[in-house]
Short mmCIF file of C-alpha atoms in Angstrom, two decimals:
data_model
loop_
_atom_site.label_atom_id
_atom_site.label_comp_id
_atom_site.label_asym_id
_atom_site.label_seq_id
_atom_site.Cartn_x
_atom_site.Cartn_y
_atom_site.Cartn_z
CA UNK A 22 33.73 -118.03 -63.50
CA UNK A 23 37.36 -118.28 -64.19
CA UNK A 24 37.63 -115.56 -66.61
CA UNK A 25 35.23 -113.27 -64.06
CA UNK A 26 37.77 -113.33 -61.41
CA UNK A 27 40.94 -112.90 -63.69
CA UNK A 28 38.69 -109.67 -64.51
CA UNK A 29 38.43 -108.94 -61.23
CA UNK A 30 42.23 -108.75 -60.28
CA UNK A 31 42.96 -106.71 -63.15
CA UNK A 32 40.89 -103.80 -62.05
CA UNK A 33 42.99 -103.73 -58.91
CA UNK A 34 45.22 -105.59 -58.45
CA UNK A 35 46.16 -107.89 -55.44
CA UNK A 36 49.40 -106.67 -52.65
CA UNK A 37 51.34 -108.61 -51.10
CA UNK A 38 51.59 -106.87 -48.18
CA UNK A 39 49.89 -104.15 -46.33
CA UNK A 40 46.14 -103.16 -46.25
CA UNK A 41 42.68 -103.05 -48.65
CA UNK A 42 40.20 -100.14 -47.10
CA UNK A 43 36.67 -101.88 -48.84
CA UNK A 44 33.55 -100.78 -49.55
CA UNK A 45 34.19 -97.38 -49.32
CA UNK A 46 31.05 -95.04 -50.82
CA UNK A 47 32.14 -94.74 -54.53
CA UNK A 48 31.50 -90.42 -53.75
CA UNK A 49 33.68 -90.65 -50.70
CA UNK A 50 36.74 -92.04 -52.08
CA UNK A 51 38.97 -89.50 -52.49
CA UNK A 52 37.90 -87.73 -49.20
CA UNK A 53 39.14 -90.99 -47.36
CA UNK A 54 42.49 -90.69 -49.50
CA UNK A 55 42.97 -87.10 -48.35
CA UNK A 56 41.36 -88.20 -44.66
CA UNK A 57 44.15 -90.62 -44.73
CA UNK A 58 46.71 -88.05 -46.20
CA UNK A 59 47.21 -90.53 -48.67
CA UNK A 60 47.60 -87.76 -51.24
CA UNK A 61 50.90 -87.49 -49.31
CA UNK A 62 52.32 -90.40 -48.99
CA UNK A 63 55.16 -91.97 -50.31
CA UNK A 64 53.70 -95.49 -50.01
CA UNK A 65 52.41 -97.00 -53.79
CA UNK A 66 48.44 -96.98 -53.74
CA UNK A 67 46.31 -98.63 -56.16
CA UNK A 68 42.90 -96.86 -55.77
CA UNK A 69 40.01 -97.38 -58.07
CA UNK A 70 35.98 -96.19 -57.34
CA UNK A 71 32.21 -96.50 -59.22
CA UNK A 72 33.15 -100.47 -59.03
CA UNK A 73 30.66 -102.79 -58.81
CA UNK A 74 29.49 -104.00 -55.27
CA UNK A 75 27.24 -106.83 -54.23
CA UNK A 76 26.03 -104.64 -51.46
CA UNK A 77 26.34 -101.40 -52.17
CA UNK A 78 26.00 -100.95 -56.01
CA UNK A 79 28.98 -98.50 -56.60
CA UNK A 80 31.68 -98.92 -53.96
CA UNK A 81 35.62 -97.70 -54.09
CA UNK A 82 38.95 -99.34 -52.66
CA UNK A 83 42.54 -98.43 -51.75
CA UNK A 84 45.37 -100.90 -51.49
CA UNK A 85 48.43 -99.27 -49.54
CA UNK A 86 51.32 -101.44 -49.88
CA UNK A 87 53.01 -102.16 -47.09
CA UNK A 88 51.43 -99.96 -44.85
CA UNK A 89 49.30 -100.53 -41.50
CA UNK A 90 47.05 -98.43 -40.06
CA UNK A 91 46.22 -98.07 -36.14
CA UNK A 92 42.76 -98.32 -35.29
CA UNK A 93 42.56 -94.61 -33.95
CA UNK A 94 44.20 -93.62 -38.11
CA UNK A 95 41.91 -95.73 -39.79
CA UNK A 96 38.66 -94.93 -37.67
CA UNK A 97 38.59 -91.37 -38.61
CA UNK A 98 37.11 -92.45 -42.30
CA UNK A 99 34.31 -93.83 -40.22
CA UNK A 100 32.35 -90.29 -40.40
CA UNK A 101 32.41 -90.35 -44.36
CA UNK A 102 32.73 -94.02 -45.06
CA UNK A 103 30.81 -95.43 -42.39
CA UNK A 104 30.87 -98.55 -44.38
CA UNK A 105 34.47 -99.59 -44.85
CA UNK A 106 35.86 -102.65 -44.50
CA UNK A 107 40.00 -102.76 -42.97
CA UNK A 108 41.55 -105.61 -44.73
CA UNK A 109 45.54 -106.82 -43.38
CA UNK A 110 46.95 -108.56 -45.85
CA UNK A 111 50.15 -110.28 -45.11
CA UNK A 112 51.97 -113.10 -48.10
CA UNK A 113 48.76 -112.14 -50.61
CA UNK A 114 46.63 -113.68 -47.55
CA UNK A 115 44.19 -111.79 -45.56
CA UNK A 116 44.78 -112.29 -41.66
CA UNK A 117 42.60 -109.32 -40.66
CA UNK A 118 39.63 -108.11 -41.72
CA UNK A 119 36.90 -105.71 -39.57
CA UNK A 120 34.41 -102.55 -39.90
CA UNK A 121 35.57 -99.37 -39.26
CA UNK A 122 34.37 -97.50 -36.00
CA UNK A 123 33.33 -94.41 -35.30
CA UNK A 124 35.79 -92.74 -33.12
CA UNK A 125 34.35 -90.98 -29.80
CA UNK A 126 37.06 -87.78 -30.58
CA UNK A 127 37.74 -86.35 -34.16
CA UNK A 128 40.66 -83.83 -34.38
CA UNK A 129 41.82 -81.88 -37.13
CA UNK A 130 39.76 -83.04 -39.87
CA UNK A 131 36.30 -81.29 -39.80
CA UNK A 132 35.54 -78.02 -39.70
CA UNK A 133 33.08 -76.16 -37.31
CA UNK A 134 30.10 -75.52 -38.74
CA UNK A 135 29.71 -72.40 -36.07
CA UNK A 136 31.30 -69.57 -38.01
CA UNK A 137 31.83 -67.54 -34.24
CA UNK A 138 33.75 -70.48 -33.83
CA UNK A 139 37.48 -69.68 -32.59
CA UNK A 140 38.99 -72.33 -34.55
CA UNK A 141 37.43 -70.49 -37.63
CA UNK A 142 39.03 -67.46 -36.51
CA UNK A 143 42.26 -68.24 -35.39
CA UNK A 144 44.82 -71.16 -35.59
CA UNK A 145 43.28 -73.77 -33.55
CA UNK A 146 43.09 -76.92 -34.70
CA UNK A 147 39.41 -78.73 -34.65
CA UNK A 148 38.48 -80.91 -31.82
CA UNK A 149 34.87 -82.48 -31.19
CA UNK A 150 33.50 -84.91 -29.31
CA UNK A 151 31.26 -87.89 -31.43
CA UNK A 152 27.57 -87.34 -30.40
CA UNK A 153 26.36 -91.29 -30.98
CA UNK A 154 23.42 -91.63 -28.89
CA UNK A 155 20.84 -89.34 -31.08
CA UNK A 156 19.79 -90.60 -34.65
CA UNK A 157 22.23 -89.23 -36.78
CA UNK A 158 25.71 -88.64 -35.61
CA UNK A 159 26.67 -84.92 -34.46
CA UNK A 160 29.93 -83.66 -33.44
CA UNK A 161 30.14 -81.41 -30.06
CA UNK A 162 32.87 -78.49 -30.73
CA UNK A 163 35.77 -78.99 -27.76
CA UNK A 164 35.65 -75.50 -27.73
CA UNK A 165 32.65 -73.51 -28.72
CA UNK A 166 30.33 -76.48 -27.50
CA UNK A 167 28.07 -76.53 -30.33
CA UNK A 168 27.22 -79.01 -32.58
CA UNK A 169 27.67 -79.99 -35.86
CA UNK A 170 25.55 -82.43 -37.43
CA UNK A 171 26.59 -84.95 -40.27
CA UNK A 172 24.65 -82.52 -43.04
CA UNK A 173 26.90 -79.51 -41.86
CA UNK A 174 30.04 -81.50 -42.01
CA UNK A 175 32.74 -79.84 -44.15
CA UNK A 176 36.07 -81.86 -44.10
CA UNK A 177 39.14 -79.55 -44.07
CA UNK B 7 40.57 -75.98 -7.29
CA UNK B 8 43.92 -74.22 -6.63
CA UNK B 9 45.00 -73.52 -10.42
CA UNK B 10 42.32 -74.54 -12.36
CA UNK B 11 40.21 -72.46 -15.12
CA UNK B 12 36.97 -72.25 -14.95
CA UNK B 13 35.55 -72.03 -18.85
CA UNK B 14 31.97 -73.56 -18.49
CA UNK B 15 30.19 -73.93 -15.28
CA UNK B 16 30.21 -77.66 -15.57
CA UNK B 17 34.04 -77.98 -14.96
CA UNK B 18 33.56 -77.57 -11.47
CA UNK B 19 31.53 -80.71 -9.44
CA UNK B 20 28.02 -79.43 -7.84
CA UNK B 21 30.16 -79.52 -4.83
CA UNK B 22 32.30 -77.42 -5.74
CA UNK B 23 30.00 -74.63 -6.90
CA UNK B 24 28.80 -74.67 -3.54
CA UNK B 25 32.32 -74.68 -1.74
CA UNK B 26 32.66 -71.06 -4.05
CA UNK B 27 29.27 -70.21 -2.82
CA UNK B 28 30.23 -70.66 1.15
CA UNK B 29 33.39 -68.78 0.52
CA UNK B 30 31.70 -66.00 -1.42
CA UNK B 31 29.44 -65.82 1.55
CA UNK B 32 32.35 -65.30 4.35
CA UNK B 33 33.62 -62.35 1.73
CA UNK B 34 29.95 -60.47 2.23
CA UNK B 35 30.69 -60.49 6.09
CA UNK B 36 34.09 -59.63 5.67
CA UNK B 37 35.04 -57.86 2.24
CA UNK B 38 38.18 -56.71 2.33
CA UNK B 39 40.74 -59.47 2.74
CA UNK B 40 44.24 -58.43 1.40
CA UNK B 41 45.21 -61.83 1.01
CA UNK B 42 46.43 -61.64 -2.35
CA UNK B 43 48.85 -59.13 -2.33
CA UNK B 44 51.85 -60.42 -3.98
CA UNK B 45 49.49 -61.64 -6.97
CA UNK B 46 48.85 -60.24 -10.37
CA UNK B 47 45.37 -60.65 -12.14
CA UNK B 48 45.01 -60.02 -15.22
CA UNK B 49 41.97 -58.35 -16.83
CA UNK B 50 41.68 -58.72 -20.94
CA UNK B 51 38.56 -57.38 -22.08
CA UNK B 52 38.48 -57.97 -25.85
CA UNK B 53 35.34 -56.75 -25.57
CA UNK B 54 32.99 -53.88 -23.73
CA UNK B 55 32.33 -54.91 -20.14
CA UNK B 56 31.21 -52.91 -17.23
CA UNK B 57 30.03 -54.93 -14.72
CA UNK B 58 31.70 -57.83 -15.32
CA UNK B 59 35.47 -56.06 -15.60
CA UNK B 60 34.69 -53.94 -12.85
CA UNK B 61 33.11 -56.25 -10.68
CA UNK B 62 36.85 -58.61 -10.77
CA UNK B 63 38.59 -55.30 -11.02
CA UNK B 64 36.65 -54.90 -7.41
CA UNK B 65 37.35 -58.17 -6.09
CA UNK B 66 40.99 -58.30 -7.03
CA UNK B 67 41.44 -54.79 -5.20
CA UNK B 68 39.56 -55.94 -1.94
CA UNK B 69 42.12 -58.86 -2.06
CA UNK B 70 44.97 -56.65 -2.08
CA UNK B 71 46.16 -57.76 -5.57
CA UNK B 72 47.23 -55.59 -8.45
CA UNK B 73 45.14 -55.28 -11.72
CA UNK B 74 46.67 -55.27 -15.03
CA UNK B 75 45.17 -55.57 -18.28
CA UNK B 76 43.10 -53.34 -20.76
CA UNK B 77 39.35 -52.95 -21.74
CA UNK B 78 38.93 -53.59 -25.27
CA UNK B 79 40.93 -54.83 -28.44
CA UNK B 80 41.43 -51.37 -29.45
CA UNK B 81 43.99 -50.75 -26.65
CA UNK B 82 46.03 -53.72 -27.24
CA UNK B 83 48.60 -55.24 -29.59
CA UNK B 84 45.40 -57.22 -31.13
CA UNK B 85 44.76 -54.19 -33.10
CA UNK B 86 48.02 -54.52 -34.24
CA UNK B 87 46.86 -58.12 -35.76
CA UNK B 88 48.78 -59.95 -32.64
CA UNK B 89 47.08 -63.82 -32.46
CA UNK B 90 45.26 -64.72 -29.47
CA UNK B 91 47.65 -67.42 -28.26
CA UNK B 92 50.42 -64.64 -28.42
CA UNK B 93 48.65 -62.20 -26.47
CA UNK B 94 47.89 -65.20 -23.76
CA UNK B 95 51.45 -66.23 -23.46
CA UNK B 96 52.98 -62.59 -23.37
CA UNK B 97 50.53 -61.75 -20.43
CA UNK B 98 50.94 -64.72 -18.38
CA UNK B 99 54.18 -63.89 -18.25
CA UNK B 100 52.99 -60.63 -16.09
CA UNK B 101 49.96 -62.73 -14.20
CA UNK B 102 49.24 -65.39 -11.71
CA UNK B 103 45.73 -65.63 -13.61
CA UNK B 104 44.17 -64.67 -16.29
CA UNK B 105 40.52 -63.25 -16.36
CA UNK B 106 38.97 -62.86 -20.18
CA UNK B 107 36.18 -61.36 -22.20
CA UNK B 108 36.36 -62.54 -25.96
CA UNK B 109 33.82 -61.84 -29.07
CA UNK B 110 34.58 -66.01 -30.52
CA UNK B 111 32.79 -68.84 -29.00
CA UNK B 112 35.71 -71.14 -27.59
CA UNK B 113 38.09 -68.53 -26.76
CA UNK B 114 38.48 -68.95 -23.71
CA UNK B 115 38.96 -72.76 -23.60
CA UNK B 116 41.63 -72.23 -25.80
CA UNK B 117 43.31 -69.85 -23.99
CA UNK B 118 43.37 -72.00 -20.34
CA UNK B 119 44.95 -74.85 -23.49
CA UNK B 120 47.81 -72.69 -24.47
CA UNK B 121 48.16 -70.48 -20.63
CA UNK B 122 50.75 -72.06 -17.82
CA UNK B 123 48.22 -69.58 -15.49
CA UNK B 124 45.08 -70.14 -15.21
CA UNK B 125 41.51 -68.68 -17.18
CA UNK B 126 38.85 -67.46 -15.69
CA UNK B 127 36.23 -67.21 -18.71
CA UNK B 128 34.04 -63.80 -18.14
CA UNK B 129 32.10 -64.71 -21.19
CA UNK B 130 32.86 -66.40 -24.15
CA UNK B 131 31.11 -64.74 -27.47
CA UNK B 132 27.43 -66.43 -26.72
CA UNK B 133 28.52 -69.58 -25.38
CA UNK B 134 29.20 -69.83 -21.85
CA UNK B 135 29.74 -67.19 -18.95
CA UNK B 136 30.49 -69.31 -15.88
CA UNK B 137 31.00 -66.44 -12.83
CA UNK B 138 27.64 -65.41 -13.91
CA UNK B 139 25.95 -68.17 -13.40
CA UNK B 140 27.76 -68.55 -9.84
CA UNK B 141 26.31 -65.12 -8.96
CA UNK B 142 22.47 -65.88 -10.34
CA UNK B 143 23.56 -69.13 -7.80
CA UNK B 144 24.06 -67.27 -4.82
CA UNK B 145 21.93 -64.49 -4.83
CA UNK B 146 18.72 -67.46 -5.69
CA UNK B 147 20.44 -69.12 -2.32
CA UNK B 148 20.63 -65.85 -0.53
CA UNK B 149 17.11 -65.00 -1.48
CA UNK B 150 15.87 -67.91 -0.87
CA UNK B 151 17.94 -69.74 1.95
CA UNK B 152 18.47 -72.77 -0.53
CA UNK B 153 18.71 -73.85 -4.12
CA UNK B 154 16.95 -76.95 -3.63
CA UNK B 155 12.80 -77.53 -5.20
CA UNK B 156 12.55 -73.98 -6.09
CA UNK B 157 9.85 -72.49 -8.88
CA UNK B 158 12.22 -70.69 -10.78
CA UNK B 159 11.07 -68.52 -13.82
CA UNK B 160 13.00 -67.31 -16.99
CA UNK B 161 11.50 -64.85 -19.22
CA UNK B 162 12.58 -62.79 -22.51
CA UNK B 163 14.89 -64.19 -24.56
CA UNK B 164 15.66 -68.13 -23.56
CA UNK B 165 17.18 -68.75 -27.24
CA UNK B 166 20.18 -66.68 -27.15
CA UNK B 167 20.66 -65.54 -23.84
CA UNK B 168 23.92 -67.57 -22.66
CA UNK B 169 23.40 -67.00 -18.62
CA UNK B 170 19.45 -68.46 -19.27
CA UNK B 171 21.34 -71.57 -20.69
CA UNK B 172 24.20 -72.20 -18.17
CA UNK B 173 22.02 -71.21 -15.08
CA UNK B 174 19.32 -73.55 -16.34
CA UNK B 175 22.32 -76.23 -16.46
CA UNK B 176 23.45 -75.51 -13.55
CA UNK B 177 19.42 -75.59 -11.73
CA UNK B 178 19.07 -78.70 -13.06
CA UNK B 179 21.16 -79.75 -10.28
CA UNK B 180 18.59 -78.51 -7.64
CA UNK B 181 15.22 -80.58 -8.47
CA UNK B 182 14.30 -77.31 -9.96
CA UNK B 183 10.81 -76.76 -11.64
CA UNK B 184 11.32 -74.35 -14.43
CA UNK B 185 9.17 -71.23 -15.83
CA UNK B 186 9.57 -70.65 -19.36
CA UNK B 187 8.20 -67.36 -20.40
CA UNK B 188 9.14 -66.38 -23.93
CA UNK B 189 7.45 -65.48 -27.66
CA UNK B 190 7.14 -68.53 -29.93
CA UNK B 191 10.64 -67.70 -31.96
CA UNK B 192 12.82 -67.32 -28.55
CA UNK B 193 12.14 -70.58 -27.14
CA UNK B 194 14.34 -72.79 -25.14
CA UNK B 195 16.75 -74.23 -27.55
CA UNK B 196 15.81 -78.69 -27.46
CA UNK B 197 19.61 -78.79 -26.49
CA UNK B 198 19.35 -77.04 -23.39
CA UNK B 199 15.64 -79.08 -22.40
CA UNK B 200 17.13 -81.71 -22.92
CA UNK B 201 19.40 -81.15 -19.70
CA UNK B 202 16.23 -80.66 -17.80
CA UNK B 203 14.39 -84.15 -19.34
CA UNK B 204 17.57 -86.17 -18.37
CA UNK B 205 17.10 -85.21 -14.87
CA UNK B 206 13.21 -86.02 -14.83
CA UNK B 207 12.45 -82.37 -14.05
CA UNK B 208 9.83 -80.52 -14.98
CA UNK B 209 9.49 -77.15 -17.29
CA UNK B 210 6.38 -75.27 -18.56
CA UNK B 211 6.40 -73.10 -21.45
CA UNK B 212 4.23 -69.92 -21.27
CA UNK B 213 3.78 -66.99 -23.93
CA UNK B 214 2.16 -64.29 -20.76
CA UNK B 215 4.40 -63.18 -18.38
CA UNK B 216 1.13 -62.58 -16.16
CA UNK B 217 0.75 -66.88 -15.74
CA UNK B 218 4.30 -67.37 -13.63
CA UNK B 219 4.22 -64.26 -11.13
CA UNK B 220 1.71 -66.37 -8.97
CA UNK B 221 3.59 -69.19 -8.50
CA UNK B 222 7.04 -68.25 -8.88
CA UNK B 223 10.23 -68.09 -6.39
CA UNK B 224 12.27 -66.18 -8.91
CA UNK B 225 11.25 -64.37 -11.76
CA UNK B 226 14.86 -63.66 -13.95
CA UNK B 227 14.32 -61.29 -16.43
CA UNK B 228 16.65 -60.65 -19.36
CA UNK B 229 16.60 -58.72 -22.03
CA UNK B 230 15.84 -59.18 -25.64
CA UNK B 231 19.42 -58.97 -27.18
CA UNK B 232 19.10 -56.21 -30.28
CA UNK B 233 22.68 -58.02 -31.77
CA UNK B 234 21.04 -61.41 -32.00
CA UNK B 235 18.24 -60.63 -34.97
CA UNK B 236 19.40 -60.31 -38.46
CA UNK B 237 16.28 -59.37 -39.20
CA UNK B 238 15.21 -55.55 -37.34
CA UNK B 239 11.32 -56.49 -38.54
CA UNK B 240 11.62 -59.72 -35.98
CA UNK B 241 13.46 -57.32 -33.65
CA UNK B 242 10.61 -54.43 -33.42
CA UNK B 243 8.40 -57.47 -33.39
CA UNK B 244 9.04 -58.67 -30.05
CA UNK B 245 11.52 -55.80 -28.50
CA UNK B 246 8.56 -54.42 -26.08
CA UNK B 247 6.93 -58.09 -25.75
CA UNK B 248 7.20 -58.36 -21.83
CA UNK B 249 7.60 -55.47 -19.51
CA UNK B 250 7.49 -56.10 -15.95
CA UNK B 251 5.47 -53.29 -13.95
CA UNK B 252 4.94 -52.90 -10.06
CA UNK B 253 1.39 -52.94 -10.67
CA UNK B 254 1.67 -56.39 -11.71
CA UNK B 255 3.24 -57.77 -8.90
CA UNK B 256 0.31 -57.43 -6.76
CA UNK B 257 -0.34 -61.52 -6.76
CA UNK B 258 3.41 -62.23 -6.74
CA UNK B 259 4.90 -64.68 -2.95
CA UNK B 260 5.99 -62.75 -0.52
CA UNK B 261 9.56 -64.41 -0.59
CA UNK B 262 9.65 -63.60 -4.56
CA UNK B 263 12.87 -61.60 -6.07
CA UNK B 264 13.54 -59.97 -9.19
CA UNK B 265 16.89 -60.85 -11.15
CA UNK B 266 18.17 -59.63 -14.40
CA UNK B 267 21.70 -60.30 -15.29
CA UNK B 268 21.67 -56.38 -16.62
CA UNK B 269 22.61 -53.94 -18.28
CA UNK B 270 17.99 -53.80 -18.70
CA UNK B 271 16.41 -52.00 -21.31
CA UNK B 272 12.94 -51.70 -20.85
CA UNK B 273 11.65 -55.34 -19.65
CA UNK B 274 11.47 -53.91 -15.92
CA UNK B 275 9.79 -50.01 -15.30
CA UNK B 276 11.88 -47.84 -13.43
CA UNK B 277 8.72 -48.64 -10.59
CA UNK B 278 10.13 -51.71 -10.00
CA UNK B 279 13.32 -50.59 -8.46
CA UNK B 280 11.51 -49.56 -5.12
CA UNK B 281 9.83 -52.80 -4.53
CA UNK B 282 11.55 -55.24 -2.16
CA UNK B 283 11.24 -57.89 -4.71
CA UNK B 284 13.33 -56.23 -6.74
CA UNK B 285 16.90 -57.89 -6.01
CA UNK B 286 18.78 -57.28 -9.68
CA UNK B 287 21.15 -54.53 -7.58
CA UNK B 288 22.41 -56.57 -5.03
CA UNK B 289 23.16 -59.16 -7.48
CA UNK B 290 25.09 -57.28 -9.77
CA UNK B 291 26.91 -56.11 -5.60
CA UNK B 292 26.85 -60.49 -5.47
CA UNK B 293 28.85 -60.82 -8.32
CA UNK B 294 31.67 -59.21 -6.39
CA UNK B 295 31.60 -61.52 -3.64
CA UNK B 296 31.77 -64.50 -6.12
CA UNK B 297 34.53 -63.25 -8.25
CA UNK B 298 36.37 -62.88 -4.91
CA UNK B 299 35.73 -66.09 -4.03
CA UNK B 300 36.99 -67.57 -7.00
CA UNK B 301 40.71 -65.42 -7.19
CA UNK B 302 41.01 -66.02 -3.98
CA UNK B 303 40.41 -70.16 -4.31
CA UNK B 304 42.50 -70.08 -7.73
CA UNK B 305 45.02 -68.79 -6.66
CA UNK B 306 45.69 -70.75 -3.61
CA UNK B 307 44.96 -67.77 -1.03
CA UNK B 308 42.03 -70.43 0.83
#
């Protein structure tokens, strides 16, 4: 049991400050990094994906040290990682842990699946309302007023 | 609604659709109002437009304001590869409001974003064309001496045809029973029923034009848009598929009226024109009214 969880911390290993995004969907990974423009950052990130998960077979993780994330940051993963898990950690010990939501307004980071769209055709950045009252989530264009539903979703 | 844009016919309260209404109605009795004479409207047609440009164009001038603006990309600095955002802010520089025709979906919301005057959307690529649907408004009223439980048909193309979609919207408003006349692959998109199911109104769907004329208040028309099929086989396929003749109005209520949004093709004969049912003229006159209406509220005038 011992030896299991030394195993454990060596994949990734434990911060002592700042947050653990969990079960993220092992494919979605580095879509949340670049969600998160974590690709950018000058933070240190331990990352790791295709690990083993109780729940979800194959899961991925990102520690950011030192960092924390405001809800309305962090929520934006919800559309491709519907299943993540925010983790504070403060002095190696977690004081916060909670699901992702999904965020009634996503801005910048999808693209409109209309291509008559004017944000395809000029530079206008992306803005759509969260459909979450139909069966699968769709996103209503701020400007062109069509949807886009999750199939369709390119992230830019 | 001193200032404000008007993109899609939903950013303006049912109320105030009617206020515009009411004041479009004191501009029939009394047209030519130079209350706007130290204003500036501009006109950008970034696309071909007759009735629409002309019908503002017309307004504007019975309001004593001056007209600036141009009728297609080809005459401005677009051609030149200018952005949309820079051709907004250079003109409303020149304008107390801006009226626009654009070829993307969402144009026009962007521009009222990124304008310090405001937008007056006159048709945004296929999504929304808001003074239209104020026009289809008051000539139903006019015709009809109210908006309120009327039998209100829509036949041709229901799946593309933007006014079908934001007058339906806008019906739904008016315990409206609706008419749905169309061939199988032009059907009311489920986005735009599902306005009418969240009010609890009722629609039929009907392939024969022949089944509504009976029962109907008003029979809209449109046309079967030749730009809309990627496929010409689908196109030949249904081009012809309803043509209204006088003949056929034989059965039709006596307080019935023809509207088509125009320019028509050949879903009404030429033997309609004559008819008193046939209204589509006046309408198009309507539109004026409306659009005069609307500078005139913008900009502060009433």
């Amino acid at each position: 049991m011992e030896n299991k969880e030394l195993r454990k911390e060596l994949k990734v290993s434990a911060i002592e400050n700042g947050t653990v995004i969990d079960h993220i969907p092992a494919q979605s990974l580095f879509q949340v990094i670049k969600i998160l423009n974590l690709d950018k950052s000058n933070d240190q990130i331990l990352f790791g994906t295709n690990l083993d998960s109780m729940k979800y077979g194959k899961k991925g993780i990102i520690k950011v040290r030192n960092k924390f994330f405001e809800s309305d940051e962090i929520n934006k993963i919800a559309l491709v990682a519907p299943t993540a898990t925010l983790i504070v950690i403060k002095d190696y010990k977690v004081v916060e842990k909670k699901q992702v939501e999904i965020p009634d307004e996503v801005q910048k980071i999808v693209k409109c699946f209309n291509p008559n769209c004017i944000t395809n055709n000029e530079a206008v950045p992306t803005r759509f309302e969260v459909i979450k009252n139909e069966a699968v989530i769709k996103l209503q264009c701020h400007y062109c007023e069509k949807t886009t539903s999750k199939e369709n979703m390119v992230f830019l | 609604m001193k200032n404000r844009s008007l993109i899609s016919i939903n950013d303006f309260t049912k109320q105030e659709q009617i206020r515009i209404l009411d004041i479009a109605a004191d501009f029939e009795k009394n047209p030519i109002r130079k209350i706007l004479e130290n204003n500036v409207v501009a006109t950008l047609f970034f696309e071909p437009s007759t009735r629409t440009r002309l019908s503002f164009e017309s307004a504007a001038s019975r309001l004593g304001a001056k007209v600036i603006g141009f009728s297609s990309s080809a005459s401005s600095s677009v051609s030149k590869g200018e952005s949309l955002k820079d051709t907004i802010l250079t003109v409303s520089n020149y304008s107390d409001v801006i009226v626009m025709r654009h070829p993307k979906d969402g144009s026009a919301r962007y521009a009222s974003e990124v304008s310090p005057v405001p937008v007056i959307n006159a048709g945004d690529g296929a999504n929304q064309h808001p003074t239209q649907t104020l026009l289809d408004m008051y000539s139903i009223r006019k015709t009809q001496g109210t908006l309120d439980n009327l039998n209100i048909a829509f036949v041709g193309d229901l799946k593309y045809g933007r006014t079908v979609h934001s007058l339906t919207m806008a019906l739904t408003q008016f315990n409206t029973t609706f008419h749905l006349v169309s061939p199988e692959e032009l059907k009311l998109p489920s986005y735009v029923k599902r306005h009418i199911k969240e009010k609890q109104l009722t629609y039929h769907q009907y392939t024969d034009l022949m089944d509504v004329i009976p029962n109907a208040d008003i029979i809209y028309m449109t046309r079967i848009q030749r730009e809309r099929f990627s496929d010409p086989i689908e196109y030949e396929k249904v081009k012809n598929i309803y043509n209204l003749e006088n003949a056929m109005l034989d059965g039709a209520k006596e307080n019935m009226r023809i509207l088509h949004p125009l320019p028509r093709v050949n879903e009404i004969s030429t033997d309609v024109d004559s008819n008193p049912k046939a209204y589509y003229f006046q309408q198009a006159l309507n539109g004026v009214f409306v659009r005069q209406a609307l500078l005139a509220t913008i900009l502060g005038a009433i």
